[in-house]
Amino acid sequence: MKISYNWLKQFIKTDWTPEQTSELLTDLGLEVEGLDAFQSVKGGLEGVVVGEVLACEKHPNADKLKITTVNIGEDSPLQIVCGAPNVAAGQKVPVATIGTTLYTEEGEAWTIKKGKIRGEVSFGMICAEDELGLGKSHDGILVLDDAIAVGMPVADLYDVENDQVFEIGLTPNRADAMSHYGTARDLKAGLAQKEINIELITPSVSAFNVGSRILKIDVDVKDKELAPRYCGLTISGLKVKESPAWLQNRLKAIGLSPINNIVDATNYVLHDLGQPLHAFDANKIEGHKIEVKTLEAGTKFTTLDGVERELHADDLMICDAEKPMCIAGVFGGAHSGVTESTTSIFLESAYFNPVSVRKTAKRHALNTDASFRFERGIDPNITEYALKRAALLIQEIAGGEITSDIIDFYPKKINDFEVRLSFENAKKLIGEEIPKEIIKRILSSLEIKVNNVTETGLGLTVPAYRNDVQREADIIEEILRVYGYNNVKTTKKLNASIATTSRFEDYKVQNIIGNQLASQGFYEILSNSLTTPNYVKLSEQLKDEHNITMLNPLSGDLSVLRQSLLFSGLESISFNINRKRGDLKFFEFGKTYHGYGDKREEFKHLSLFVTGNQSAEKWHDQNKKSDFFLMKGLTIAVLERLGISRIKETPISNDLFSEGLTISLGKNKLVDFGIVKKPILKHFDISQEVIYADFNWDAILELVKHNNIKFKAIPKFQAVRRDFALLLDETVTFEAIYKLAKQSEKQILKDVNLFDVYQGKNLPDGKKSYAVSFTLLDENKTLNDKQIDKIMKKLQTTFETQLGAELR
């Protein structure tokens, strides 16, 4: 939100500098994120002076150029080459001297330099009004009044406004501060706390007067819940034209482009008082009647931007007797607005239901200054006052007279809030005791009325425009922000209690695994839990009916809670690949959300993603692609780090994968991992292979809690390794070899490892060769050759009889 310092001082006459004011506003919770200079004429006409053309002759080398001699009040006149057709001797003209910086219409700077034009030296420039930023005309140079003194700065002739503009990062709860008046109101309270008492100036509307009653527009509010208050009046005999310079400067300072005097007046009051208004061309209102109502779903309506929109059944519309004219509180229509031919208007000032406005704005992807304020909740009791203020301003700058009484539909007054404040609770929350008189003074400066005072607390009435202050805690927050967070003393003594927590707390286990994965080259990602409902179509295991839909989504692509972490991870992978980062390892701890009828369930997951090369390119090291077996090793490593063993591997039945495995322990499924199907990758514009692992973190946490960690000394005796090259049927798995070996020798055999697989030339059809290593260790003595040979013979016999293996 932009706030003009000059505009602000119309409400509160302070001599504080903009920098001092910025600090105070930030302390009050209106954080000033930037302070920018504004000039109504860019550059401030610095370096431009009044000159008198003493002589004007034709340029000897150019038909359209002239050589002028110009007196600018210095010791000697300047020779300036000028191409303007209207330049002549005797004129007073604006002269940009050497070194002056001027700006193009687009804001691009350029500097006046001494130069030669067609062989003749030029020591400056005689300017047109568009070159100075004073207008749009470029027909010729700007000719000034003959009475103006030579050498006078041109800036003194024009009301060049210099301003400072605060960029305030307004939090959504501070609807009361969404205007210059609201900001000034907060500033007054802050200054009062510093014992600087300045009156808050409220613009007078005492001059409001109905001139005649010749143009009455009837108003029928059919939906009182969506439009609790609706005001309006007509103004006739006005003339639509450009706004005066002061009004244009006010709007330009806060980043708005002036349109015409009527629209500019409504925009001015919007940012002045925080009340949105809308002006309708009264001659375009059929039947001289306004109806505030909802229309049938699917009704077509063309908005001011020329886009035809399809209305929702809950969209509140401003209609005439025949057609819709405006989306209430959001955006005007294309065929009812003010144009250059407008001579009479119906001026609307209303309070619309904040929730309704927000839903409508989001449905149609519209974000306007009006909807921004309505959806946060404006002051319902300023509606009529703002209407009078706008009417008087329009009369001042566009003429005309007010031609109807004010229509004020307000059947049920929106009441102020009654809140009780306990001094003891304030002391507990703030951390120190603020004197009661200071508390009362702060509340009064915030226009919070003190109804009664007791030894224990205060009975308060909070004005309706402070819809964020309805609880005792809110009152204490208001006291504290005005009192000053920095004024709350810190104690020299720090009290703390030591809490004992289990080493199996979720965050501790996550940190263990997160550190392990990071050491293996993984990066952690944090994805949005909100996603598009279209992702469920990529898998038959995900169902539309299980989607949990947001009641008020930010957009269609963020309208449901995710059922899988896969798709948000693929979005991150696609984003990185498109930026030439294709070798990726990601992990994420997150939740999935599922709706089962009336039940809502969420589950914790750990997801791993691997794609591209295993390591960065190196000239002396051949790149190896990340593959299924890399992911399997990483997955097993995670489980082993958590002490989970004796797992079972089965082929995966999840249609997200083209191939993969499910790891389970007993009845608990722990991990699904494998290669993501190509059609799914294609949806994300990913052409390289992606391997994905999905850990059931809830089940893993439950298993980890029951782990008993045992410690034992490192063996004193040396291990022995022996290898077999086994010729086997293609159907035999390493898992079968591993299990048979462990069953045959449970004490001495410590490890079994597959280190080579061969299929092809010199092997019989249907056969393969496994190179398997066996690690033997007796923890009580050194093994001798006889013992080792006996064990290996036993293993060989077992493999031959049960697997049909042969030694190669």
Tab-separated table of C-alpha atoms in Angstrom, residues 247-590:
chain	number	residue	atom	x	y	z
A	247	LEU	CA	-5.714	15.695	-8.005
A	248	GLN	CA	-3.649	14.091	-10.751
A	249	ASN	CA	-0.511	14.593	-8.658
A	250	ARG	CA	-2.112	12.921	-5.638
A	251	LEU	CA	-3.036	9.851	-7.678
A	252	LYS	CA	0.266	9.687	-9.559
A	253	ALA	CA	2.179	9.810	-6.283
A	254	ILE	CA	0.607	6.518	-5.165
A	255	GLY	CA	0.997	4.871	-8.576
A	256	LEU	CA	-2.444	5.475	-10.103
A	257	SER	CA	-2.998	6.817	-13.617
A	258	PRO	CA	-5.555	9.637	-13.858
A	259	ILE	CA	-8.530	8.782	-16.121
A	260	ASN	CA	-11.096	11.577	-15.901
A	261	ASN	CA	-12.360	13.868	-13.192
A	262	ILE	CA	-15.276	11.598	-12.141
A	263	VAL	CA	-13.314	8.347	-11.900
A	264	ASP	CA	-10.375	10.190	-10.355
A	265	ALA	CA	-12.648	11.649	-7.674
A	266	THR	CA	-13.936	8.190	-6.683
A	267	ASN	CA	-10.368	6.833	-6.631
A	268	TYR	CA	-9.275	9.803	-4.533
A	269	VAL	CA	-11.938	9.190	-1.884
A	270	LEU	CA	-11.129	5.475	-1.920
A	271	HIS	CA	-7.503	6.148	-0.951
A	272	ASP	CA	-8.444	9.170	1.156
A	273	LEU	CA	-11.015	7.547	3.466
A	274	GLY	CA	-10.854	3.848	2.547
A	275	GLN	CA	-14.407	3.734	1.158
A	276	PRO	CA	-14.745	2.347	-2.388
A	277	LEU	CA	-17.287	4.160	-4.603
A	278	HIS	CA	-18.622	3.605	-8.095
A	279	ALA	CA	-20.110	6.067	-10.575
A	280	PHE	CA	-22.715	4.893	-13.113
A	281	ASP	CA	-23.815	6.930	-16.109
A	282	ALA	CA	-27.364	7.735	-14.996
A	283	ASN	CA	-28.646	7.793	-18.588
A	284	LYS	CA	-27.622	4.150	-19.006
A	285	ILE	CA	-29.642	2.947	-15.997
A	286	GLU	CA	-32.760	1.420	-17.533
A	287	GLY	CA	-36.023	2.155	-15.719
A	288	HIS	CA	-34.227	4.574	-13.392
A	289	LYS	CA	-33.916	1.698	-10.956
A	290	ILE	CA	-31.019	-0.052	-9.170
A	291	GLU	CA	-31.445	-3.651	-8.010
A	292	VAL	CA	-28.812	-5.252	-5.772
A	293	LYS	CA	-29.182	-9.002	-6.189
A	294	THR	CA	-27.668	-12.282	-7.363
A	295	LEU	CA	-28.398	-13.701	-10.816
A	296	GLU	CA	-28.758	-17.189	-12.223
A	297	ALA	CA	-25.553	-19.200	-12.544
A	298	GLY	CA	-24.140	-19.007	-16.059
A	299	THR	CA	-25.381	-15.484	-16.773
A	300	LYS	CA	-22.964	-13.723	-19.130
A	301	PHE	CA	-21.531	-10.360	-18.113
A	302	THR	CA	-18.863	-8.230	-19.808
A	303	THR	CA	-16.661	-6.346	-17.376
A	304	LEU	CA	-14.824	-3.064	-17.847
A	305	ASP	CA	-11.741	-4.851	-19.218
A	306	GLY	CA	-13.784	-6.215	-22.142
A	307	VAL	CA	-13.787	-9.818	-20.864
A	308	GLU	CA	-17.058	-11.737	-20.947
A	309	ARG	CA	-17.457	-13.606	-17.663
A	310	GLU	CA	-19.842	-16.314	-16.565
A	311	LEU	CA	-21.470	-15.421	-13.271
A	312	HIS	CA	-21.797	-17.708	-10.263
A	313	ALA	CA	-25.110	-17.982	-8.443
A	314	ASP	CA	-23.555	-16.333	-5.364
A	315	ASP	CA	-22.061	-13.324	-7.181
A	316	LEU	CA	-23.732	-10.139	-5.951
A	317	MET	CA	-24.550	-7.826	-8.868
A	318	ILE	CA	-25.639	-4.224	-9.250
A	319	CYS	CA	-28.364	-4.279	-11.918
A	320	ASP	CA	-30.811	-1.891	-13.492
A	321	ALA	CA	-34.365	-2.863	-14.412
A	322	GLU	CA	-33.147	-4.950	-17.373
A	323	LYS	CA	-29.471	-5.956	-17.075
A	324	PRO	CA	-26.469	-6.344	-14.767
A	325	MET	CA	-24.186	-3.302	-14.623
A	326	CYS	CA	-21.465	-4.132	-12.104
A	327	ILE	CA	-20.012	-6.971	-10.015
A	328	ALA	CA	-20.664	-5.542	-6.552
A	329	GLY	CA	-17.503	-4.489	-4.781
A	330	VAL	CA	-15.229	-5.988	-7.431
A	331	PHE	CA	-15.404	-4.609	-10.986
A	332	GLY	CA	-17.587	-2.384	-13.131
A	333	GLY	CA	-19.317	-3.290	-16.359
A	334	ALA	CA	-18.304	-2.312	-19.868
A	335	HIS	CA	-21.572	-0.584	-20.740
A	336	SER	CA	-22.551	1.447	-17.675
A	337	GLY	CA	-19.433	3.437	-16.838
A	338	VAL	CA	-18.669	7.115	-17.168
A	339	THR	CA	-17.556	8.393	-20.598
A	340	GLU	CA	-16.765	11.820	-22.079
A	341	SER	CA	-20.430	12.207	-23.076
A	342	THR	CA	-21.749	11.578	-19.533
A	343	THR	CA	-23.649	14.495	-18.052
A	344	SER	CA	-25.318	12.873	-15.030
A	345	ILE	CA	-24.245	10.043	-12.723
A	346	PHE	CA	-25.559	7.783	-10.003
A	347	LEU	CA	-22.878	7.673	-7.306
A	348	GLU	CA	-22.764	4.496	-5.203
A	349	SER	CA	-21.251	4.054	-1.730
A	350	ALA	CA	-21.862	0.707	-0.027
A	351	TYR	CA	-20.770	-1.863	2.507
A	352	PHE	CA	-20.721	-5.365	1.002
A	353	ASN	CA	-20.237	-8.665	2.815
A	354	PRO	CA	-16.435	-9.257	2.960
A	355	VAL	CA	-16.626	-13.035	2.467
A	356	SER	CA	-18.924	-12.690	-0.528
A	357	VAL	CA	-16.658	-10.132	-2.199
A	358	ARG	CA	-13.550	-12.254	-1.628
A	359	LYS	CA	-15.147	-15.379	-3.077
A	360	THR	CA	-16.403	-13.479	-6.118
A	361	ALA	CA	-13.022	-11.810	-6.710
A	362	LYS	CA	-11.211	-15.160	-6.497
A	363	ARG	CA	-13.732	-16.904	-8.731
A	364	HIS	CA	-13.170	-14.378	-11.501
A	365	ALA	CA	-9.434	-13.858	-10.791
A	366	LEU	CA	-10.001	-10.136	-10.230
A	367	ASN	CA	-8.025	-8.100	-7.717
A	368	THR	CA	-9.004	-4.436	-7.604
A	369	ASP	CA	-8.461	-1.647	-5.094
A	370	ALA	CA	-12.146	-1.899	-4.204
A	371	SER	CA	-12.197	-5.671	-3.677
A	372	PHE	CA	-8.947	-5.439	-1.697
A	373	ARG	CA	-10.744	-3.252	0.840
A	374	PHE	CA	-14.217	-4.775	0.793
A	375	GLU	CA	-12.945	-8.310	1.370
A	376	ARG	CA	-10.980	-7.225	4.450
A	377	GLY	CA	-13.885	-5.289	5.917
A	378	ILE	CA	-14.306	-1.514	5.643
A	379	ASP	CA	-15.964	0.861	8.092
A	380	PRO	CA	-19.758	0.349	7.719
A	381	ASN	CA	-20.453	3.682	9.382
A	382	ILE	CA	-18.439	5.856	6.998
A	383	THR	CA	-20.537	5.005	3.944
A	384	GLU	CA	-22.784	8.091	3.877
A	385	TYR	CA	-19.999	10.477	4.918
A	386	ALA	CA	-17.730	9.232	2.115
A	387	LEU	CA	-20.594	9.618	-0.370
A	388	LYS	CA	-21.032	13.283	0.620
A	389	ARG	CA	-17.271	13.840	0.469
A	390	ALA	CA	-17.106	12.400	-3.067
A	391	ALA	CA	-20.189	14.341	-4.214
A	392	LEU	CA	-18.709	17.646	-3.058
A	393	LEU	CA	-15.379	16.864	-4.728
A	394	ILE	CA	-17.113	15.997	-8.010
A	395	GLN	CA	-19.073	19.245	-7.875
A	396	GLU	CA	-15.824	21.136	-7.284
A	397	ILE	CA	-13.968	19.665	-10.272
A	398	ALA	CA	-16.780	18.719	-12.678
A	399	GLY	CA	-19.549	21.156	-11.871
A	400	GLY	CA	-23.186	20.104	-11.759
A	401	GLU	CA	-25.578	19.862	-8.858
A	402	ILE	CA	-26.853	17.109	-6.565
A	403	THR	CA	-30.246	16.131	-7.951
A	404	SER	CA	-31.597	13.591	-5.457
A	405	ASP	CA	-31.749	12.912	-1.764
A	406	ILE	CA	-29.317	10.344	-0.407
A	407	ILE	CA	-30.728	6.836	-0.506
A	408	ASP	CA	-29.393	4.989	2.552
A	409	PHE	CA	-30.443	1.360	2.863
A	410	TYR	CA	-29.202	0.233	6.300
A	411	PRO	CA	-31.895	-1.989	7.869
A	412	LYS	CA	-29.707	-3.521	10.588
A	413	LYS	CA	-26.954	-1.402	12.091
A	414	ILE	CA	-23.611	-3.129	12.434
A	415	ASN	CA	-22.809	-2.732	16.091
A	416	ASP	CA	-19.535	-1.933	17.789
A	417	PHE	CA	-17.788	-4.691	19.757
A	418	GLU	CA	-18.004	-4.970	23.531
A	419	VAL	CA	-14.783	-6.273	25.113
A	420	ARG	CA	-13.645	-6.672	28.716
A	421	LEU	CA	-9.969	-6.085	29.563
A	422	SER	CA	-8.358	-7.557	32.670
A	423	PHE	CA	-5.321	-5.641	33.952
A	424	GLU	CA	-3.872	-8.893	35.275
A	425	ASN	CA	-4.130	-10.605	31.881
A	426	ALA	CA	-2.549	-7.577	30.213
A	427	LYS	CA	0.383	-7.807	32.641
A	428	LYS	CA	0.808	-11.543	31.970
A	429	LEU	CA	0.796	-11.194	28.192
A	430	ILE	CA	2.921	-8.042	27.983
A	431	GLY	CA	5.432	-9.170	30.580
A	432	GLU	CA	5.319	-6.022	32.648
A	433	GLU	CA	2.713	-3.793	34.240
A	434	ILE	CA	1.775	-0.726	32.222
A	435	PRO	CA	0.180	2.025	34.354
A	436	LYS	CA	-3.590	2.058	34.115
A	437	GLU	CA	-3.720	5.710	33.081
A	438	ILE	CA	-1.397	5.020	30.143
A	439	ILE	CA	-3.574	2.081	29.095
A	440	LYS	CA	-6.681	4.258	29.130
A	441	ARG	CA	-4.902	7.025	27.215
A	442	ILE	CA	-3.719	4.601	24.540
A	443	LEU	CA	-7.191	3.109	24.119
A	444	SER	CA	-8.777	6.547	23.851
A	445	SER	CA	-6.234	7.584	21.201
A	446	LEU	CA	-7.318	4.510	19.203
A	447	GLU	CA	-10.987	5.601	19.465
A	448	ILE	CA	-11.743	2.642	21.741
A	449	LYS	CA	-14.261	3.917	24.244
A	450	VAL	CA	-13.778	3.180	27.954
A	451	ASN	CA	-17.265	2.508	29.341
A	452	ASN	CA	-16.418	1.591	32.921
A	453	VAL	CA	-13.356	1.251	35.097
A	454	THR	CA	-12.857	-1.147	38.026
A	455	GLU	CA	-9.857	-2.208	40.085
A	456	THR	CA	-9.494	-5.340	37.945
A	457	GLY	CA	-10.144	-4.067	34.457
A	458	LEU	CA	-11.981	-2.021	31.864
A	459	GLY	CA	-15.237	-2.346	29.984
A	460	LEU	CA	-14.619	-1.243	26.399
A	461	THR	CA	-16.481	-0.484	23.177
A	462	VAL	CA	-14.438	-1.070	20.034
A	463	PRO	CA	-15.606	0.761	16.862
A	464	ALA	CA	-17.015	-1.442	14.107
A	465	TYR	CA	-14.236	-0.549	11.671
A	466	ARG	CA	-11.763	-2.425	13.907
A	467	ASN	CA	-13.059	-5.870	12.946
A	468	ASP	CA	-9.701	-7.344	13.992
A	469	VAL	CA	-10.166	-6.291	17.636
A	470	GLN	CA	-12.878	-8.440	19.174
A	471	ARG	CA	-11.077	-10.284	21.989
A	472	GLU	CA	-9.179	-9.329	25.102
A	473	ALA	CA	-5.926	-10.525	23.511
A	474	ASP	CA	-6.555	-8.166	20.569
A	475	ILE	CA	-6.981	-5.230	22.959
A	476	ILE	CA	-3.697	-6.089	24.674
A	477	GLU	CA	-1.978	-6.255	21.298
A	478	GLU	CA	-3.304	-2.781	20.458
A	479	ILE	CA	-2.022	-1.406	23.765
A	480	LEU	CA	1.376	-2.979	23.250
A	481	ARG	CA	1.942	-1.798	19.665
A	482	VAL	CA	1.153	1.807	20.595
A	483	TYR	CA	3.050	1.624	23.900
A	484	GLY	CA	6.012	0.314	21.926
A	485	TYR	CA	7.458	-3.191	21.857
A	486	ASN	CA	10.889	-1.645	22.352
A	487	ASN	CA	9.704	-0.027	25.586
A	488	VAL	CA	8.990	-3.379	27.231
A	489	LYS	CA	11.975	-4.072	29.456
A	490	THR	CA	13.828	-7.364	29.307
A	491	THR	CA	14.655	-9.073	32.569
A	492	LYS	CA	18.207	-9.883	33.565
A	493	LYS	CA	17.079	-13.256	34.897
A	494	LEU	CA	16.102	-15.969	32.460
A	495	ASN	CA	13.741	-18.631	33.763
A	496	ALA	CA	13.387	-21.903	31.907
A	497	SER	CA	12.153	-25.393	32.590
A	498	ILE	CA	13.883	-28.440	31.170
A	499	ALA	CA	11.539	-30.740	29.329
A	500	THR	CA	12.345	-34.387	28.761
A	501	THR	CA	11.443	-35.729	25.358
A	502	SER	CA	11.759	-39.139	23.811
A	503	ARG	CA	14.614	-39.716	21.399
A	504	PHE	CA	11.949	-41.125	19.082
A	505	GLU	CA	10.163	-37.775	18.659
A	506	ASP	CA	9.250	-37.253	15.004
A	507	TYR	CA	11.467	-34.202	14.498
A	508	LYS	CA	14.497	-35.983	16.006
A	509	VAL	CA	14.103	-39.005	13.734
A	510	GLN	CA	13.569	-36.682	10.762
A	511	ASN	CA	16.803	-34.850	11.590
A	512	ILE	CA	18.746	-38.138	11.709
A	513	ILE	CA	17.499	-39.235	8.285
A	514	GLY	CA	17.674	-35.719	6.828
A	515	ASN	CA	21.347	-35.442	7.806
A	516	GLN	CA	22.056	-38.865	6.322
A	517	LEU	CA	20.396	-37.999	3.023
A	518	ALA	CA	22.104	-34.600	2.869
A	519	SER	CA	25.471	-36.316	3.317
A	520	GLN	CA	24.581	-38.529	0.341
A	521	GLY	CA	24.034	-35.511	-1.909
A	522	PHE	CA	20.292	-34.945	-1.407
A	523	TYR	CA	18.591	-31.559	-1.148
A	524	GLU	CA	15.459	-31.115	0.940
A	525	ILE	CA	12.419	-29.605	-0.787
A	526	LEU	CA	9.291	-28.144	0.782
A	527	SER	CA	6.263	-28.296	-1.513
A	528	ASN	CA	2.834	-26.731	-1.252
A	529	SER	CA	0.210	-29.082	0.172
A	530	LEU	CA	-2.323	-27.395	-2.125
A	531	THR	CA	-2.371	-28.692	-5.674
A	532	THR	CA	-4.530	-29.166	-8.752
A	533	PRO	CA	-7.372	-31.721	-8.747
A	534	ASN	CA	-6.260	-32.871	-12.205
A	535	TYR	CA	-3.338	-34.892	-10.821
A	536	VAL	CA	-5.638	-37.672	-9.603
A	537	LYS	CA	-6.300	-38.496	-13.269
A	538	LEU	CA	-2.698	-39.661	-13.625
A	539	SER	CA	-3.297	-42.728	-11.421
A	540	GLU	CA	-6.178	-45.143	-10.955
A	541	GLN	CA	-5.250	-45.486	-7.281
A	542	LEU	CA	-6.034	-41.818	-6.635
A	543	LYS	CA	-9.738	-40.981	-6.633
A	544	ASP	CA	-11.610	-37.732	-7.254
A	545	GLU	CA	-13.928	-38.473	-4.363
A	546	HIS	CA	-10.945	-38.633	-1.997
A	547	ASN	CA	-9.884	-35.073	-2.819
A	548	ILE	CA	-10.320	-32.560	0.004
A	549	THR	CA	-11.449	-29.377	-1.750
A	550	MET	CA	-10.747	-25.891	-0.423
A	551	LEU	CA	-13.872	-23.823	0.196
A	552	ASN	CA	-12.154	-20.618	-0.902
A	553	PRO	CA	-9.212	-21.580	-3.154
A	554	LEU	CA	-6.592	-19.073	-4.285
A	555	SER	CA	-6.818	-20.537	-7.803
A	556	GLY	CA	-7.973	-23.641	-9.663
A	557	ASP	CA	-4.421	-25.018	-9.540
A	558	LEU	CA	-4.375	-24.739	-5.738
A	559	SER	CA	-7.876	-25.943	-4.955
A	560	VAL	CA	-7.341	-29.379	-3.320
A	561	LEU	CA	-5.019	-30.940	-0.765
A	562	ARG	CA	-2.553	-33.402	-2.279
A	563	GLN	CA	-3.075	-37.163	-2.147
A	564	SER	CA	0.535	-37.922	-3.114
A	565	LEU	CA	3.930	-36.258	-2.716
A	566	LEU	CA	5.000	-37.530	-6.146
A	567	PHE	CA	3.487	-34.757	-8.258
A	568	SER	CA	4.795	-31.804	-6.241
A	569	GLY	CA	8.238	-33.416	-6.383
A	570	LEU	CA	7.987	-33.827	-10.156
A	571	GLU	CA	7.067	-30.138	-10.427
A	572	SER	CA	10.349	-29.296	-8.655
A	573	ILE	CA	12.299	-31.681	-10.888
A	574	SER	CA	10.754	-30.190	-14.029
A	575	PHE	CA	11.528	-26.676	-12.797
A	576	ASN	CA	15.196	-27.570	-12.244
A	577	ILE	CA	15.599	-29.497	-15.506
A	578	ASN	CA	14.232	-26.510	-17.432
A	579	ARG	CA	17.067	-24.508	-15.869
A	580	LYS	CA	19.765	-26.972	-16.932
A	581	ARG	CA	20.008	-28.771	-13.587
A	582	GLY	CA	19.315	-32.365	-14.551
A	583	ASP	CA	21.337	-34.357	-11.973
A	584	LEU	CA	19.046	-34.241	-8.963
A	585	LYS	CA	18.524	-35.886	-5.599
A	586	PHE	CA	15.589	-34.537	-3.595
A	587	PHE	CA	13.869	-35.582	-0.386
A	588	GLU	CA	10.776	-34.240	1.335
A	589	PHE	CA	8.970	-34.882	4.606
A	590	GLY	CA	5.309	-34.050	4.100
